Coordinates of C-alpha atoms in Angstrom, one line a residue:
Chain A
M211 CA -0.5 0.2 0.1
P212 CA 1.2 3.7 -0.7
A213 CA 2.3 5.4 2.3
A214 CA 0.3 7.9 3.6
S215 CA 1.2 11.3 2.2
T216 CA 0.5 13.2 5.2
A217 CA 3.3 11.5 7.1
L218 CA 5.8 13.4 4.8
P219 CA 6.8 16.7 5.1
P220 CA 5.5 19.4 2.4
I221 CA 7.6 18.3 -0.9
A222 CA 5.4 19.8 -3.4
S223 CA 2.6 22.4 -2.8
L224 CA -0.7 23.9 -5.1
E225 CA -2.2 26.8 -4.8
L226 CA -5.0 28.4 -6.3
R227 CA -5.0 32.4 -7.2
R228 CA -7.3 34.9 -9.5
D229 CA -5.8 37.4 -11.6
D230 CA -7.3 39.8 -14.2
A231 CA -7.0 36.8 -16.5
G232 CA -8.5 34.4 -14.6
A233 CA -7.7 31.5 -12.3
V234 CA -3.8 30.3 -11.9
L235 CA -3.3 27.4 -10.4
Y236 CA 0.6 27.5 -9.1
I237 CA 2.6 24.3 -8.4
S238 CA 5.4 24.3 -7.0
G239 CA 8.4 22.5 -5.3
R240 CA 10.0 19.0 -6.3
L241 CA 7.8 17.0 -8.3
D242 CA 9.1 13.3 -7.6
A243 CA 6.6 10.4 -6.7
P244 CA 6.1 11.8 -2.9
G245 CA 5.6 15.1 -4.1
S246 CA 3.6 14.3 -6.8
A247 CA 1.5 11.9 -4.7
Q248 CA 1.0 15.0 -2.0
I249 CA -1.0 17.2 -4.4
W250 CA -2.1 15.3 -6.9
P251 CA -5.8 14.0 -5.2
Q252 CA -5.7 18.5 -4.5
A253 CA -5.2 18.9 -8.5
R254 CA -8.0 16.8 -9.6
Q255 CA -10.4 18.7 -7.8
L256 CA -9.0 21.9 -8.8
V257 CA -8.6 21.5 -12.6
H258 CA -11.9 20.5 -14.4
G259 CA -11.8 22.2 -18.0
E260 CA -9.7 25.4 -19.0
I261 CA -7.2 26.8 -16.7
R262 CA -3.9 27.7 -16.6
V263 CA -1.2 26.3 -14.4
D264 CA 2.3 27.8 -13.7
A265 CA 4.8 25.4 -13.3
S266 CA 7.7 28.0 -13.0
A267 CA 8.4 27.3 -9.3
V268 CA 8.8 23.1 -10.2
T269 CA 12.4 22.6 -8.8
Y270 CA 12.6 19.0 -10.0
C271 CA 10.3 16.8 -12.3
D272 CA 10.6 12.8 -12.8
G273 CA 8.1 10.3 -14.2
A274 CA 5.7 11.0 -11.6
G275 CA 5.5 14.6 -11.7
L276 CA 5.2 14.2 -15.8
A277 CA 2.2 12.1 -15.3
L278 CA 0.9 14.9 -13.1
L279 CA 1.2 17.4 -15.4
Y280 CA -0.1 15.2 -18.2
D281 CA -2.9 14.5 -16.1
V282 CA -4.1 18.0 -15.6
I283 CA -3.4 19.2 -19.4
Q284 CA -5.9 16.4 -20.6
R285 CA -8.3 17.8 -17.7
G286 CA -8.0 20.9 -19.7
A287 CA -5.2 23.0 -18.3
T288 CA -2.6 24.9 -20.0
V289 CA 0.8 24.3 -18.3
E290 CA 2.9 27.2 -18.7
H291 CA 6.4 28.5 -17.3
L292 CA 7.6 25.1 -16.7
P293 CA 11.8 25.1 -17.0
D294 CA 12.8 24.2 -20.3
R295 CA 14.9 21.2 -19.3
Y296 CA 11.1 19.5 -17.9
A297 CA 9.5 20.8 -20.5
T298 CA 11.3 19.2 -23.2
L299 CA 10.5 15.7 -21.0
L300 CA 7.2 16.5 -21.3
A301 CA 6.8 17.6 -24.9
Q302 CA 8.0 13.9 -25.1
L303 CA 5.4 12.5 -24.0
D304 CA 2.8 13.9 -26.2
P305 CA 0.6 15.7 -23.6
T306 CA -1.9 16.9 -25.5
T307 CA -3.0 12.9 -27.1
P308 CA -5.3 11.0 -24.6
L309 CA -3.8 7.5 -23.7
K310 CA -4.9 4.5 -26.4
T311 CA -6.3 1.9 -24.3
A312 CA -7.7 -1.1 -25.8
P313 CA -11.4 -1.5 -26.2
A314 CA -13.2 -2.7 -23.2
V315 CA -14.1 -6.4 -23.5
V316 CA -17.8 -6.7 -23.5
S317 CA -19.4 -9.5 -22.1
P318 CA -21.0 -11.4 -24.8
P319 CA -25.2 -11.7 -24.6
F320 CA -26.5 -14.4 -22.3
L321 CA -26.9 -16.7 -25.1
I322 CA -23.6 -16.2 -27.0
G323 CA -21.9 -16.9 -23.7
L324 CA -24.0 -20.2 -23.1
G325 CA -23.0 -21.4 -26.6
Q326 CA -19.4 -20.2 -25.9
R327 CA -19.1 -22.2 -22.7
A328 CA -21.0 -25.4 -24.4
L329 CA -18.4 -25.0 -27.1
A330 CA -15.4 -24.9 -24.9
A331 CA -16.7 -28.1 -22.9
W332 CA -17.4 -29.9 -26.0
Q333 CA -13.5 -29.1 -27.3
Q334 CA -12.7 -30.6 -23.8
L335 CA -14.5 -33.5 -24.2
Y336 CA -13.3 -33.8 -27.8
Q337 CA -9.7 -33.5 -26.6
A338 CA -10.3 -35.7 -23.6
I339 CA -11.6 -38.4 -26.6
A340 CA -9.0 -37.7 -29.2
F341 CA -6.4 -38.1 -26.0
I342 CA -7.9 -41.7 -25.1
G343 CA -7.8 -42.4 -28.9
E344 CA -4.0 -41.7 -29.3
L345 CA -3.0 -43.5 -25.9
S346 CA -4.9 -46.5 -27.1
A347 CA -2.7 -46.1 -30.4
A348 CA 0.1 -46.1 -28.4
V349 CA -0.6 -49.1 -26.5
A350 CA -1.7 -51.1 -29.4
L351 CA 1.8 -49.7 -31.5
V352 CA 3.5 -51.0 -28.2
L353 CA 1.9 -54.3 -27.9
R354 CA 2.8 -54.9 -31.7
N355 CA 6.0 -53.8 -30.9
P356 CA 7.2 -54.2 -27.8
R357 CA 10.3 -52.0 -28.3
Q358 CA 8.6 -49.1 -28.7
L359 CA 8.2 -48.6 -25.3
R360 CA 11.1 -46.7 -23.5
L361 CA 11.4 -49.3 -20.8
G362 CA 14.3 -47.2 -18.8
E363 CA 12.0 -44.4 -18.7
T364 CA 8.7 -46.6 -17.5
L365 CA 11.0 -48.2 -15.1
L366 CA 11.7 -44.7 -13.9
H367 CA 8.6 -43.3 -13.4
C368 CA 7.7 -46.6 -11.6
A369 CA 10.5 -46.1 -9.1
K370 CA 9.2 -42.7 -8.7
A371 CA 5.2 -43.2 -8.5
G372 CA 5.6 -46.8 -6.7
A373 CA 9.1 -47.3 -4.5
D374 CA 9.2 -43.6 -3.6
A375 CA 5.6 -43.1 -2.4
L376 CA 6.3 -46.4 -0.2
P377 CA 6.4 -44.4 2.9
I378 CA 3.6 -41.9 2.3
V379 CA 1.3 -44.8 1.5
A380 CA 2.7 -46.9 4.2
L381 CA 2.0 -44.2 6.9
V382 CA -1.2 -43.0 5.7
S383 CA -2.7 -46.6 5.3
F384 CA -1.6 -47.5 8.7
L385 CA -3.3 -44.3 10.4
L386 CA -6.3 -44.9 8.4
G387 CA -6.4 -48.8 10.0
V388 CA -5.7 -47.5 13.3
I389 CA -8.4 -44.5 13.2
L390 CA -11.1 -47.3 11.8
A391 CA -10.6 -49.4 14.4
F392 CA -10.7 -47.2 17.0
Q393 CA -13.7 -45.4 15.5
S394 CA -15.3 -48.9 14.8
A395 CA -14.2 -50.6 18.3
I396 CA -16.3 -48.1 20.4
P397 CA -19.7 -48.4 19.7
M398 CA -19.0 -52.1 18.9
R399 CA -17.9 -52.7 22.1
Q400 CA -21.2 -51.9 23.6
F401 CA -22.5 -55.4 22.2
G402 CA -19.4 -57.3 22.8
A403 CA -18.5 -57.5 19.3
E404 CA -15.1 -56.1 19.3
L405 CA -13.9 -58.9 17.5
F406 CA -15.7 -58.0 14.4
V407 CA -13.8 -54.9 14.0
A408 CA -11.4 -56.7 12.1
N409 CA -13.6 -58.0 9.6
L410 CA -15.2 -54.0 8.9
V411 CA -11.9 -52.6 8.8
G412 CA -10.8 -56.0 6.7
L413 CA -13.2 -55.3 4.4
A414 CA -13.7 -51.3 3.9
L415 CA -9.8 -51.5 3.2
V416 CA -9.6 -54.2 0.7
R417 CA -12.8 -53.3 -1.0
E418 CA -12.8 -49.5 -1.0
L419 CA -10.3 -47.6 1.3
A420 CA -7.2 -48.7 0.0
P421 CA -7.7 -48.3 -3.2
L422 CA -9.1 -44.7 -2.7
I423 CA -6.5 -43.4 -0.3
T424 CA -3.9 -45.1 -2.9
A425 CA -5.3 -43.3 -5.6
V426 CA -5.7 -39.8 -4.0
L427 CA -2.1 -40.3 -3.0
L428 CA -1.2 -40.7 -6.7
A429 CA -3.3 -38.0 -7.6
G430 CA -1.5 -35.5 -5.0
R431 CA 1.6 -36.8 -5.9
T432 CA 2.4 -38.0 -9.3
G433 CA -0.8 -36.8 -11.3
A434 CA 0.3 -33.2 -10.2
A435 CA 3.6 -33.9 -11.0
F436 CA 3.3 -35.3 -14.3
A437 CA 1.1 -32.1 -14.9
A438 CA 3.5 -29.8 -13.9
E439 CA 6.3 -31.7 -15.8
I440 CA 4.9 -31.9 -19.1
G441 CA 3.1 -28.4 -18.3
T442 CA 6.6 -27.1 -18.2
M443 CA 8.1 -29.1 -21.4
K444 CA 4.9 -27.4 -23.2
V445 CA 5.6 -23.7 -22.3
N446 CA 9.1 -24.2 -23.4
E447 CA 8.2 -25.8 -26.4
E448 CA 10.1 -29.3 -25.6
I449 CA 6.6 -30.6 -27.2
N450 CA 7.1 -28.9 -30.5
A451 CA 10.1 -30.4 -30.7
L452 CA 9.4 -33.7 -29.8
V453 CA 6.4 -33.2 -32.6
T454 CA 8.9 -32.2 -35.0
L455 CA 11.5 -34.6 -34.3
G456 CA 8.3 -37.3 -35.7
L457 CA 8.1 -38.4 -32.0
E458 CA 4.6 -38.8 -30.8
P459 CA 4.3 -36.6 -27.2
V460 CA 1.7 -39.3 -26.3
R461 CA 4.1 -42.4 -27.0
F462 CA 7.2 -40.6 -25.7
L463 CA 6.1 -39.1 -22.6
V464 CA 2.4 -40.2 -21.8
L465 CA 2.6 -44.0 -22.2
P466 CA 6.0 -44.6 -20.0
R467 CA 3.8 -42.6 -17.2
V468 CA 0.9 -44.3 -17.4
L469 CA 1.7 -47.5 -17.6
A470 CA 3.8 -47.0 -14.6
V471 CA 1.1 -45.4 -12.4
T472 CA -1.4 -48.5 -13.6
L473 CA 1.4 -50.8 -12.6
M474 CA 2.5 -49.4 -9.4
A475 CA -1.0 -48.6 -8.0
P476 CA -2.1 -52.2 -7.5
L477 CA 1.0 -52.9 -5.9
L478 CA 0.4 -50.1 -3.4
T479 CA -2.8 -51.0 -2.8
V480 CA -1.6 -54.1 -1.5
L481 CA 0.6 -52.7 0.3
A482 CA -1.7 -50.0 1.7
E483 CA -4.7 -53.1 2.8
V484 CA -1.7 -55.0 4.8
I485 CA -0.2 -52.2 6.7
G486 CA -4.0 -50.9 7.5
I487 CA -5.1 -54.0 8.7
F488 CA -1.8 -54.5 10.7
G489 CA -2.3 -51.2 12.4
A490 CA -6.2 -52.1 12.9
A491 CA -4.8 -55.3 14.7
L492 CA -2.4 -53.3 16.8
V493 CA -5.7 -51.4 18.2
L494 CA -7.3 -54.8 18.9
L495 CA -4.5 -55.9 20.3
T496 CA -5.3 -53.6 23.0
F497 CA -8.6 -54.9 23.5
N498 CA -7.1 -58.7 24.4
I499 CA -7.6 -59.7 21.3
P500 CA -4.5 -61.7 19.3
L501 CA -2.9 -60.5 16.1
M502 CA -3.8 -64.1 14.7
T503 CA -7.4 -63.6 15.9
S504 CA -7.4 -60.7 13.8
A505 CA -6.1 -62.0 10.9
G506 CA -8.0 -65.1 10.5
Q507 CA -11.2 -63.0 11.1
V508 CA -9.9 -61.1 8.1
M509 CA -9.3 -63.9 6.3
D510 CA -12.7 -65.3 6.9
T511 CA -14.3 -62.4 5.8
V512 CA -12.5 -61.0 3.1
G513 CA -13.2 -63.1 -0.1
F514 CA -11.5 -63.6 -3.4
T515 CA -13.8 -61.2 -4.8
D516 CA -13.3 -58.7 -2.8
Y517 CA -9.1 -58.5 -3.1
I518 CA -9.8 -58.9 -7.2
G519 CA -12.5 -56.0 -6.8
G520 CA -10.4 -53.8 -4.9
L521 CA -7.2 -54.5 -7.3
A522 CA -9.1 -54.0 -10.4
K523 CA -10.3 -50.4 -8.9
A524 CA -6.9 -49.7 -8.0
T525 CA -5.8 -50.2 -11.3
F526 CA -8.0 -48.2 -13.0
F527 CA -7.7 -45.4 -10.7
G528 CA -3.9 -45.4 -11.6
F529 CA -4.5 -45.6 -15.0
G530 CA -7.2 -42.7 -14.6
V531 CA -5.2 -40.5 -12.6
A532 CA -1.9 -40.9 -14.6
A533 CA -3.7 -40.2 -17.7
I534 CA -5.6 -37.1 -16.4
G535 CA -2.1 -35.7 -15.3
C536 CA -0.5 -35.8 -18.8
L537 CA -3.5 -34.8 -20.3
R538 CA -3.6 -31.8 -18.1
G539 CA 0.0 -31.3 -18.9
L540 CA -0.7 -31.6 -22.7
S541 CA -3.2 -29.0 -22.6
T542 CA -0.9 -26.5 -20.5
G543 CA -1.6 -22.7 -22.1
A544 CA 1.5 -20.2 -22.2
G545 CA 3.6 -18.9 -19.1
A546 CA 4.3 -20.0 -15.7
S547 CA 0.7 -19.7 -13.9
A548 CA -0.3 -22.0 -16.6
V549 CA 1.7 -24.9 -15.4
G550 CA 0.1 -23.9 -12.0
N551 CA -3.5 -24.1 -13.2
S552 CA -3.2 -27.2 -15.0
T553 CA -1.7 -28.8 -11.8
T554 CA -4.4 -27.8 -9.9
R555 CA -7.0 -28.9 -12.7
A556 CA -5.2 -32.7 -12.8
V557 CA -5.3 -32.8 -8.9
V558 CA -9.5 -31.7 -9.0
S559 CA -10.2 -33.9 -11.7
A560 CA -8.6 -36.8 -10.7
I561 CA -10.0 -36.8 -7.4
V562 CA -13.6 -36.0 -9.3
M563 CA -13.0 -39.0 -11.6
L564 CA -11.9 -41.1 -8.5
V565 CA -15.3 -40.1 -6.6
V566 CA -17.4 -40.8 -9.7
T567 CA -15.6 -44.0 -10.5
D568 CA -15.6 -45.4 -7.5
G569 CA -19.6 -44.9 -7.3
L570 CA -19.8 -46.8 -11.0
F571 CA -17.5 -49.7 -9.6
A572 CA -20.2 -49.8 -6.5
V573 CA -23.3 -50.5 -8.6
A574 CA -21.2 -52.9 -10.8
F575 CA -20.2 -55.0 -8.2
F576 CA -23.6 -54.8 -7.0
Y577 CA -25.6 -55.9 -9.7
L578 CA -22.3 -58.6 -10.3
G579 CA -22.9 -59.9 -6.4
W580 CA -19.4 -59.2 -6.0
Chain B
M74 CA 4.7 -0.2 1.5
S75 CA 4.7 2.0 4.3
D76 CA 8.6 2.5 3.7
A77 CA 8.3 4.1 0.5
N78 CA 11.4 5.5 -0.6
P79 CA 11.3 9.6 -1.6
H80 CA 14.7 9.1 -2.7
P81 CA 16.2 6.2 -4.8
A82 CA 20.1 6.3 -4.4
T83 CA 20.0 7.2 -8.1
A84 CA 16.9 8.7 -9.5
L85 CA 16.4 10.1 -12.6
P86 CA 19.2 12.7 -13.5
D87 CA 18.2 16.0 -13.4
P88 CA 17.5 16.6 -17.2
A89 CA 19.7 19.5 -17.3
S90 CA 22.6 17.7 -16.6
A91 CA 21.1 15.4 -19.6
L92 CA 21.1 17.8 -21.6
T93 CA 24.5 19.6 -20.9
P94 CA 26.3 16.5 -19.7
A95 CA 28.5 16.8 -16.3
P96 CA 29.6 13.1 -16.3
R97 CA 30.3 11.8 -12.5
E98 CA 30.5 8.2 -11.6
A99 CA 27.3 6.3 -11.7
I100 CA 29.0 2.8 -10.9
R101 CA 31.9 1.3 -9.8
V102 CA 32.9 -2.2 -9.7
E103 CA 36.5 -2.8 -7.6
N104 CA 38.2 -5.8 -8.0
V105 CA 35.5 -7.9 -7.9
T106 CA 36.0 -12.1 -8.7
C107 CA 33.0 -14.0 -9.4
A108 CA 33.2 -17.7 -8.6
Y109 CA 30.5 -20.1 -8.7
G110 CA 32.0 -22.8 -6.1
R111 CA 35.4 -23.4 -7.1
N112 CA 34.9 -21.9 -10.6
V113 CA 36.4 -18.5 -10.5
V114 CA 34.8 -17.2 -13.8
L115 CA 36.3 -13.3 -13.5
R116 CA 39.5 -12.5 -11.7
D117 CA 39.9 -8.9 -10.1
V118 CA 37.5 -6.8 -12.7
S119 CA 37.7 -3.4 -12.0
L120 CA 35.5 -1.0 -14.4
T121 CA 33.9 2.4 -14.2
V122 CA 30.8 3.9 -15.9
Q123 CA 29.8 7.6 -16.6
T124 CA 26.6 9.2 -16.0
G125 CA 24.8 9.2 -19.2
E126 CA 27.2 6.8 -20.6
I127 CA 26.2 3.5 -22.6
L128 CA 28.7 1.3 -21.5
V129 CA 28.1 -2.5 -23.5
I130 CA 29.6 -5.3 -22.0
L131 CA 30.7 -7.8 -25.0
G132 CA 32.5 -11.3 -25.5
G133 CA 32.0 -14.5 -26.5
S134 CA 29.7 -17.4 -25.3
G135 CA 30.6 -18.4 -21.6
C136 CA 33.3 -15.4 -20.8
G137 CA 31.1 -14.1 -18.4
K138 CA 29.2 -11.7 -19.1
S139 CA 25.9 -12.2 -17.9
T140 CA 27.9 -13.5 -14.7
L141 CA 29.3 -10.1 -14.1
L142 CA 26.0 -8.5 -14.7
K143 CA 24.6 -10.6 -12.2
H144 CA 27.3 -9.7 -9.4
I145 CA 27.0 -6.0 -10.3
I146 CA 23.2 -5.8 -10.1
G147 CA 23.5 -7.9 -6.8
L148 CA 22.0 -10.6 -7.9
E149 CA 25.3 -12.4 -6.9
T150 CA 27.7 -11.8 -4.0
P151 CA 31.4 -11.3 -5.7
R152 CA 34.1 -13.7 -3.9
S153 CA 36.3 -10.6 -3.3
G154 CA 35.7 -7.0 -4.2
K155 CA 33.1 -4.1 -4.0
V156 CA 30.2 -2.8 -6.3
Y157 CA 29.5 0.9 -5.9
I158 CA 26.1 2.5 -7.3
D159 CA 26.1 5.9 -7.3
G160 CA 28.7 5.8 -4.3
Q161 CA 26.8 3.3 -2.2
N162 CA 28.5 -0.1 -1.4
L163 CA 25.8 -2.2 -3.0
T164 CA 27.8 -5.6 -2.0
D165 CA 28.0 -4.7 1.6
A166 CA 24.3 -3.2 2.1
Q167 CA 21.8 -5.0 4.1
G168 CA 17.9 -4.1 4.5
A169 CA 16.5 -0.5 3.6
A170 CA 20.1 0.4 2.8
R171 CA 20.2 -2.0 -0.2
R172 CA 16.4 -1.7 -0.9
N173 CA 17.1 2.1 -1.2
I174 CA 20.0 1.4 -3.9
L175 CA 18.0 -1.3 -5.6
A176 CA 15.2 0.9 -6.4
G177 CA 17.9 3.3 -7.9
F178 CA 18.4 1.2 -11.2
G179 CA 16.3 -0.8 -13.3
V180 CA 16.9 -4.6 -14.6
A181 CA 15.9 -5.8 -17.7
Y182 CA 16.4 -9.2 -18.5
Q183 CA 17.2 -11.4 -21.3
S184 CA 13.9 -13.2 -21.1
G185 CA 11.7 -10.1 -20.3
A186 CA 11.2 -11.8 -17.0
L187 CA 8.0 -10.4 -17.2
F188 CA 5.2 -11.6 -14.3
G189 CA 3.2 -14.0 -16.5
S190 CA -0.3 -13.5 -14.3
M191 CA -0.3 -9.9 -14.6
T192 CA -0.8 -7.6 -17.5
V193 CA 1.4 -5.5 -19.0
L194 CA 0.2 -2.6 -17.1
Q195 CA 0.2 -4.2 -13.4
N196 CA 3.8 -5.1 -14.5
V197 CA 5.2 -1.6 -14.6
M198 CA 3.0 -0.8 -11.7
L199 CA 3.8 -2.9 -9.7
P200 CA 7.3 -1.2 -8.6
L201 CA 5.3 1.9 -8.3
Q202 CA 2.8 0.5 -5.9
E203 CA 5.8 -1.3 -3.5
Y204 CA 7.9 2.1 -3.5
T205 CA 5.8 5.1 -4.2
P206 CA 3.1 6.7 -2.2
L207 CA 1.1 7.2 -5.8
D208 CA -2.6 6.7 -5.2
A209 CA -3.8 4.1 -7.4
P210 CA -5.2 6.2 -10.6
A211 CA -1.7 8.3 -10.5
R212 CA 0.3 4.9 -10.7
E213 CA -1.8 3.7 -13.3
L214 CA -1.1 7.1 -15.5
V215 CA 2.5 7.0 -14.5
A216 CA 2.6 3.1 -15.9
R217 CA 0.2 4.1 -19.2
L218 CA 3.1 6.8 -19.8
K219 CA 5.8 4.8 -19.8
L220 CA 4.4 2.2 -22.1
R221 CA 4.2 5.1 -24.1
Q222 CA 7.6 6.2 -23.6
V223 CA 8.4 2.5 -25.5
D224 CA 5.3 2.8 -27.7
L225 CA 3.0 0.1 -26.2
E226 CA 0.5 1.9 -24.5
Q227 CA -2.2 -0.2 -26.3
Y228 CA -1.3 -3.2 -25.3
A229 CA -1.2 -2.4 -21.5
D230 CA -3.8 -5.0 -20.9
Y231 CA -2.2 -7.6 -22.6
L232 CA -0.8 -10.5 -20.7
P233 CA 3.1 -10.8 -21.6
S234 CA 2.1 -14.1 -23.2
E235 CA -0.1 -12.7 -26.0
L236 CA 2.8 -9.9 -26.8
S237 CA 6.0 -10.7 -29.4
G238 CA 9.3 -11.1 -27.9
G239 CA 10.2 -7.5 -28.9
M240 CA 7.3 -6.2 -27.0
Q241 CA 8.1 -8.4 -24.3
K242 CA 11.7 -6.8 -23.9
R243 CA 10.0 -3.1 -24.2
A244 CA 7.5 -3.8 -21.6
A245 CA 10.5 -5.1 -19.2
I246 CA 12.2 -1.6 -20.1
A247 CA 9.3 0.2 -19.2
R248 CA 8.8 -2.0 -15.8
A249 CA 12.6 -1.2 -15.6
L250 CA 11.8 2.4 -16.0
A251 CA 9.0 2.7 -13.6
L252 CA 10.7 4.0 -10.6
D253 CA 12.8 6.6 -12.7
P254 CA 15.9 5.0 -12.0
G255 CA 18.7 6.7 -13.2
I256 CA 20.6 3.5 -14.1
L257 CA 19.2 0.6 -16.7
F258 CA 20.7 -2.8 -17.3
L259 CA 20.0 -4.8 -20.2
D260 CA 20.7 -8.4 -20.6
E261 CA 21.1 -9.0 -24.1
P262 CA 18.2 -7.0 -25.2
S263 CA 18.9 -7.7 -29.1
A264 CA 18.7 -11.8 -28.7
G265 CA 16.4 -13.2 -30.6
L266 CA 14.9 -10.4 -32.5
D267 CA 14.5 -9.8 -35.8
P268 CA 16.9 -7.0 -37.5
I269 CA 14.0 -4.2 -37.7
T270 CA 13.0 -4.8 -34.1
S271 CA 16.3 -4.8 -32.7
G272 CA 17.0 -1.9 -34.2
E273 CA 14.0 0.1 -32.8
L274 CA 15.4 -1.6 -29.2
D275 CA 18.2 0.3 -30.2
A276 CA 16.9 3.3 -30.8
L277 CA 15.1 3.1 -27.6
I278 CA 18.1 2.7 -25.7
I279 CA 19.4 5.6 -27.7
R280 CA 16.6 8.3 -27.0
L281 CA 16.2 7.1 -23.3
S282 CA 20.0 7.7 -22.9
R283 CA 20.3 11.0 -24.9
V284 CA 16.6 12.7 -23.8
L285 CA 16.5 11.0 -19.7
G286 CA 20.1 10.9 -19.1
L287 CA 20.2 7.7 -18.4
T288 CA 23.4 5.6 -17.8
F289 CA 22.9 2.0 -19.7
V290 CA 25.1 -1.2 -19.0
V291 CA 24.2 -3.3 -21.8
V292 CA 25.4 -6.9 -22.1
T293 CA 25.5 -8.2 -25.8
H294 CA 27.6 -9.7 -28.0
E295 CA 25.4 -8.4 -31.5
L296 CA 27.7 -6.2 -33.7
A297 CA 25.1 -4.1 -35.0
S298 CA 23.6 -3.1 -31.3
I299 CA 27.0 -2.7 -30.4
Y300 CA 28.2 -0.4 -32.8
A301 CA 24.3 1.3 -33.1
I302 CA 24.7 1.9 -28.9
A303 CA 27.9 1.9 -27.1
D304 CA 29.7 4.9 -26.1
R305 CA 32.6 2.3 -24.6
A306 CA 32.8 -1.2 -24.8
I307 CA 34.6 -4.1 -22.5
M308 CA 35.3 -7.2 -24.1
L309 CA 35.5 -10.4 -21.3
D310 CA 37.7 -13.3 -22.5
K311 CA 37.0 -16.6 -20.8
S312 CA 41.3 -17.1 -21.2
V313 CA 42.3 -14.2 -19.1
K314 CA 39.2 -14.1 -16.9
G315 CA 38.5 -10.6 -17.2
I316 CA 38.7 -7.7 -19.4
L317 CA 40.3 -8.0 -22.3
A318 CA 40.1 -5.2 -23.8
Q319 CA 38.1 -1.7 -24.0
G320 CA 37.2 1.6 -25.7
K321 CA 34.8 2.7 -28.4
P322 CA 33.8 -0.2 -30.7
A323 CA 34.9 1.4 -33.9
D324 CA 38.2 1.5 -32.1
L325 CA 38.5 -1.5 -30.7
R326 CA 37.5 -3.1 -34.1
D327 CA 40.3 -0.7 -36.5
H328 CA 43.0 -0.7 -33.8
A329 CA 43.0 -3.8 -31.6
T330 CA 46.1 -5.5 -31.7
D331 CA 45.0 -8.7 -30.0
P332 CA 43.8 -11.3 -32.6
R333 CA 40.9 -12.6 -30.0
V334 CA 39.3 -8.9 -30.3
T335 CA 40.0 -8.6 -34.0
R336 CA 38.1 -12.0 -34.7
F337 CA 35.3 -11.1 -32.6
F338 CA 35.0 -7.8 -34.4
N339 CA 35.3 -9.5 -37.4
R340 CA 33.0 -12.4 -36.8
G341 CA 35.9 -15.2 -36.7
A342 CA 37.8 -13.9 -39.7
V343 CA 41.1 -12.8 -39.0

């Protein structure tokens, strides 16, 4: 915020006098930024239409002072007796010519605006469909000719998305298991059913929570990284360089990433399930339920279809998170802020996708009787 | 900001002196050694720049031009030696004193370095908002007039990404001029520009120097620009890790005895 001009000693001053020829505004002192700031509001009040401004007592004038003089001239004043050295500078600014500004952006009528938004939504959908098509074509190409896959790059992304994510997935799933066990043990204890906490936590983790929480962590960690990395490459024209080298960005950049995360997501989910159940079992130990008993309860409750269903979801979630991260990166606009926007959109879109597809999986599993 | 800076170290020179030059020392670099880790790029470099002078720092790629510039403007700290801006020691200055010295010069970076999330006008207004007590309409008018000085007034409301490379460089100069500094540092202003735009930028530099009496330090290796704008040129060379030659560009071209200087000015031909 600008400093209060009243806090500064007077540097410049303004005085309105009247002589035989009419009103004259006398500007004096140092017209630098602080001096101009002191008198500018008063000048705006005093200058409306034709008036003479005597600037003979101006002792210094920089860009701010010149802007002040420009302002009073534009309001109809005539500046007189400005020392020659400053008059030269003022003349360079062409003070009688108003500023050229771009025409104001007029909001389109409602229907046109609606149409534009619909068109933008359609273009996004088209872009997503085209991206899936390109990705499918790249997968088909790699299946026909596996040497087209950049194996080193894929393994590197497996390490980044999988091995490097182990600590955070382990920590979150352990805490999730502990929290679930504690929260469910309190009401179930009233019925003497603490033993079944293991069943509840096991089923919830394997069918629902482990795939979901792993995917959310992947979205925040890996999907965002993909969007930022590919977005920066787009801004730096590295994507254009790939295209002109005859290398399809989807095969070169996207496929290794999507493949890596699709493979790593179920593995991380298995880890999350095991560690989450272990965390719950530790809680149940405090209720005098041995670890082996908890494990037995989980084994009895969680069926093969539960386990496969959870892993299927995790695989799909991994694919979706990686694909969305890469798509957002590839659709990055220009500038540093565009990379930030892409990263945000990647995370938000991925989380929305997770919730929606999780709901679809729930409906599908219901009808399949899983 | 509340700690507005009414009198930056190097304010816009009094145009009286610009019209009838009475040069004094605007910049003094005293035995500066520039190094990154163990890699010494420049050793014991000393130079002075007079007010109103256009000094060009030139040399082949990797000779330390941009490194020297970064050390002069305080982005890097010299391994040894001092940099004085308008007689004030920038190297050792801290806090408000350093801020005061920094407000006295402007820098236009090679890429323009405009803030992409702001319009061109907002970019130019930013230093005014941070350093001056001007109210919002006054800041806007000052900024728009700065853009008029670089022929960009009708692009004030554009985002930097919507401008061409030459326009971005001119906008960067407008932002560097916002606080009416007495000294302007330009890093590779002509790089990547077509000859016409590059020529227009050279003309702008000369106009700002002659009309406003600004001191310019320009890093470039574009020969056409060097001949057009430089009052004096300093040639750096990585084999000597310092200044190889200095003087008027035409003198360096025509009378230099060192083959490295001759090769540079003759585009590699001896």
